[in-house]
CSV table of C-alpha atoms in Angstrom, one decimal:
chain,number,residue,atom,x,y,z
A,1,ILE,CA,14.7,147.3,-154.2
A,2,LEU,CA,17.4,147.3,-156.8
A,3,GLU,CA,14.9,148.2,-159.5
A,4,ASN,CA,14.2,151.4,-157.5
A,5,ILE,CA,17.9,152.1,-157.2
A,6,GLY,CA,18.5,152.2,-161.0
A,7,PRO,CA,18.1,150.2,-164.2
A,8,VAL,CA,21.8,149.4,-164.6
A,9,GLU,CA,22.0,148.2,-161.0
A,10,PHE,CA,18.9,146.1,-161.6
A,11,ALA,CA,20.3,144.6,-164.8
A,12,ALA,CA,23.6,143.8,-163.0
A,13,THR,CA,21.7,142.1,-160.2
A,14,ALA,CA,19.6,140.1,-162.7
A,15,ILE,CA,22.8,138.8,-164.4
A,16,VAL,CA,24.6,137.9,-161.2
A,17,PHE,CA,21.5,136.2,-159.8
A,18,ARG,CA,21.3,134.1,-162.9
A,19,ILE,CA,24.9,133.0,-162.4
A,20,MET,CA,24.4,132.6,-158.6
A,21,HIS,CA,21.3,130.4,-159.1
A,22,ALA,CA,23.3,128.0,-161.3
A,23,SER,CA,26.2,128.0,-158.9
A,24,PHE,CA,24.2,126.7,-155.9
A,25,MET,CA,22.7,123.8,-157.8
A,26,PRO,CA,25.4,121.4,-156.5
A,27,ALA,CA,24.6,122.3,-152.9
A,28,ILE,CA,20.9,121.6,-153.6
A,29,GLY,CA,21.8,118.2,-155.1
A,30,ILE,CA,24.1,117.3,-152.2
A,31,GLY,CA,21.5,118.6,-149.7
A,32,GLN,CA,18.9,116.3,-151.2
A,33,ALA,CA,21.3,113.4,-151.1
A,34,CYS,CA,22.0,114.2,-147.4
A,35,ALA,CA,18.3,114.5,-146.7
A,36,THR,CA,17.8,111.0,-148.1
A,37,LEU,CA,20.6,109.5,-146.1
A,38,VAL,CA,19.7,111.3,-142.9
A,39,GLY,CA,16.1,110.1,-143.2
A,40,LYS,CA,17.2,106.6,-144.0
A,41,TYR,CA,19.7,106.4,-141.1
A,42,LEU,CA,17.4,108.0,-138.5
A,43,GLY,CA,14.7,105.5,-139.6
A,44,GLU,CA,17.2,102.8,-138.9
A,45,GLN,CA,18.0,104.4,-135.5
A,46,ASN,CA,21.6,104.9,-136.7
A,47,VAL,CA,22.3,108.5,-135.5
A,48,GLN,CA,26.1,108.2,-136.1
A,49,LYS,CA,25.7,107.5,-139.8
A,50,ALA,CA,23.1,110.3,-140.1
A,51,LYS,CA,25.6,112.7,-138.5
A,52,LEU,CA,28.4,111.5,-140.7
A,53,SER,CA,26.2,112.0,-143.8
A,54,ILE,CA,25.7,115.6,-142.8
A,55,VAL,CA,29.3,116.2,-142.0
A,56,GLU,CA,30.5,114.7,-145.3
A,57,GLY,CA,27.8,116.4,-147.3
A,58,VAL,CA,28.8,119.8,-145.9
A,59,ARG,CA,32.5,119.1,-146.5
A,60,ILE,CA,31.9,118.1,-150.1
A,61,GLY,CA,29.6,121.0,-150.7
A,62,MET,CA,32.1,123.4,-149.3
A,63,ILE,CA,34.8,122.1,-151.6
A,64,ILE,CA,32.7,122.3,-154.7
A,65,MET,CA,31.1,125.6,-154.0
A,66,GLY,CA,34.3,127.0,-152.6
A,67,SER,CA,36.0,126.2,-155.9
A,68,VAL,CA,33.2,127.8,-157.8
A,69,GLY,CA,33.4,130.9,-155.5
A,70,LEU,CA,37.2,131.1,-156.2
A,71,ILE,CA,36.4,131.1,-160.0
A,72,PHE,CA,33.9,133.9,-159.4
A,73,ILE,CA,36.5,136.0,-157.5
A,74,LEU,CA,39.4,135.4,-159.9
A,75,PHE,CA,37.6,135.4,-163.3
A,76,PRO,CA,34.4,137.6,-163.1
A,77,TYR,CA,34.9,139.2,-166.4
A,78,SER,CA,35.3,135.9,-168.2
A,79,ILE,CA,32.1,134.6,-166.6
A,80,LEU,CA,30.1,137.8,-167.3
A,81,ASP,CA,31.3,137.7,-171.0
A,82,LEU,CA,29.4,134.3,-171.3
A,83,PHE,CA,26.2,136.2,-170.5
A,84,ASN,CA,26.8,139.0,-173.1
A,85,CYS,CA,27.0,141.5,-170.3
A,86,PRO,CA,26.9,145.1,-171.6
A,87,ASP,CA,29.9,147.3,-170.7
A,88,GLU,CA,28.0,149.7,-168.4
A,89,ILE,CA,26.9,146.7,-166.3
A,90,TYR,CA,30.5,145.6,-165.4
A,91,ALA,CA,30.9,148.3,-162.8
A,92,PHE,CA,28.2,146.7,-160.7
A,93,SER,CA,28.2,143.1,-161.8
A,94,VAL,CA,31.9,142.4,-161.2
A,95,PRO,CA,31.9,143.3,-157.5
A,96,ALA,CA,28.6,141.6,-157.0
A,97,LEU,CA,29.9,138.4,-158.6
A,98,ARG,CA,33.0,138.6,-156.4
A,99,LEU,CA,30.8,139.0,-153.3
A,100,THR,CA,28.8,136.0,-154.5
A,101,GLY,CA,32.0,134.1,-154.8
A,102,ALA,CA,33.1,135.1,-151.3
A,103,ILE,CA,29.9,133.6,-149.8
A,104,GLN,CA,29.7,130.4,-151.8
A,105,VAL,CA,31.0,128.3,-148.9
A,106,PHE,CA,28.5,129.8,-146.5
A,107,ASP,CA,25.7,129.2,-149.0
A,108,ALA,CA,26.7,125.6,-149.3
A,109,ILE,CA,26.6,125.1,-145.5
A,110,THR,CA,23.2,126.8,-145.3
A,111,ILE,CA,21.6,124.9,-148.1
A,112,ILE,CA,22.9,121.5,-147.1
A,113,LEU,CA,22.0,121.9,-143.5
A,114,TRP,CA,18.6,123.2,-144.4
A,115,PHE,CA,17.9,120.0,-146.3
A,116,SER,CA,19.5,117.8,-143.6
A,117,LEU,CA,17.7,119.4,-140.6
A,118,SER,CA,14.4,119.2,-142.5
A,119,ALA,CA,14.9,115.5,-143.3
A,120,ALA,CA,15.5,114.9,-139.6
A,121,GLY,CA,12.1,116.4,-138.8
A,122,ASP,CA,13.4,119.8,-137.7
A,123,VAL,CA,11.3,121.5,-140.4
A,124,LYS,CA,10.0,124.5,-138.5
A,125,PHE,CA,13.2,126.0,-137.2
A,126,PRO,CA,15.0,126.4,-140.6
A,127,ALA,CA,11.8,127.6,-142.3
A,128,TYR,CA,10.9,130.2,-139.6
A,129,PHE,CA,14.5,131.4,-139.4
A,130,GLU,CA,14.7,131.9,-143.2
A,131,ILE,CA,11.3,133.8,-143.2
A,132,PHE,CA,12.6,136.0,-140.4
A,133,GLN,CA,15.9,136.6,-142.2
A,134,TRP,CA,14.3,137.6,-145.5
A,135,TRP,CA,11.3,139.6,-144.2
A,136,GLY,CA,12.8,140.9,-141.0
A,137,ILE,CA,16.4,141.6,-142.0
A,138,ILE,CA,17.4,141.4,-145.7
A,139,ILE,CA,14.5,143.3,-147.3
A,140,PRO,CA,14.2,146.0,-144.6
A,141,CYS,CA,18.0,146.6,-144.4
A,142,GLY,CA,18.3,146.5,-148.2
A,143,TRP,CA,15.6,149.1,-148.5
A,144,TYR,CA,16.7,151.2,-145.5
A,145,PHE,CA,20.4,151.4,-146.4
A,146,GLY,CA,20.1,151.1,-150.2
A,147,ILE,CA,17.2,153.5,-150.9
A,148,TYR,CA,16.3,155.5,-147.8
A,149,LEU,CA,19.9,156.3,-146.7
A,150,GLY,CA,21.0,156.4,-150.4
A,151,TYR,CA,23.9,153.9,-150.2
A,152,GLY,CA,22.6,152.3,-153.4
A,153,PHE,CA,23.5,149.1,-155.1
A,154,PHE,CA,25.9,147.5,-152.5
A,155,ALA,CA,23.6,147.9,-149.4
A,156,PRO,CA,21.2,145.1,-150.5
A,157,TRP,CA,24.1,142.9,-151.6
A,158,ILE,CA,25.8,143.3,-148.3
A,159,ALA,CA,22.5,142.6,-146.4
A,160,LEU,CA,22.2,139.4,-148.5
A,161,CYS,CA,25.8,138.3,-147.7
A,162,VAL,CA,25.4,139.0,-144.0
A,163,ALA,CA,22.2,137.0,-144.0
A,164,ILE,CA,23.7,134.0,-145.8
A,165,ILE,CA,26.7,134.0,-143.4
A,166,THR,CA,24.4,134.3,-140.4
A,167,SER,CA,22.2,131.4,-141.7
A,168,SER,CA,25.2,129.2,-142.1
A,169,MET,CA,26.3,129.9,-138.5
A,170,VAL,CA,22.8,129.5,-137.0
A,171,PHE,CA,22.1,126.2,-138.9
A,172,SER,CA,25.6,124.9,-138.0
A,173,LEU,CA,24.8,125.6,-134.3
A,174,ARG,CA,21.4,124.0,-134.6
A,175,ALA,CA,23.0,120.9,-136.2
A,176,LYS,CA,25.7,120.8,-133.6
A,177,THR,CA,23.3,120.9,-130.7
A,178,GLY,CA,21.9,117.6,-131.9
A,179,LYS,CA,18.2,118.5,-131.2
A,180,TRP,CA,17.4,117.1,-134.7
A,181,LYS,CA,18.5,113.6,-133.4
A,182,ASN,CA,15.5,113.3,-131.0
A,183,ILE,CA,12.7,114.7,-133.2
A,184,SER,CA,10.1,112.0,-133.9
A,185,VAL,CA,8.3,112.3,-137.2
């Protein structure tokens, strides 16, 4: 979608995605650790420890990724300089990096809960929800608002941000309902 909006916009997205992919690695590591603990504790029939592992994992992930997000918001130029960002890209990459910083906490929640729910045997719900989010909301909204209506660069980025925030809320509600506690694998 962004490639069709323009080459500068596409380049800005490529740089920010490179930074973003590195930034959510801590959440993936914490999510995998949570998945291991959730599986272990549910195997031992200790639901309370499994639940505590999820809560603590999300808390730690929010602290780490929230700190990274704050750095993205406060120092986008310094971060982009590390990637030899051409001057014409800054107009798009700085706001995109700040948007990325603003959703880091939500991304941590989504990633960690995805791993945790999957480890508990609730594999289908997170997978189907994410497929729906990407193919039913993010891509169509990004195209419709960004290309068809001509809002350009920020429309797909806002669609992505809304989707990540929505995923974090939906996965939080799913975890809170406790349905994952009773799934037998």
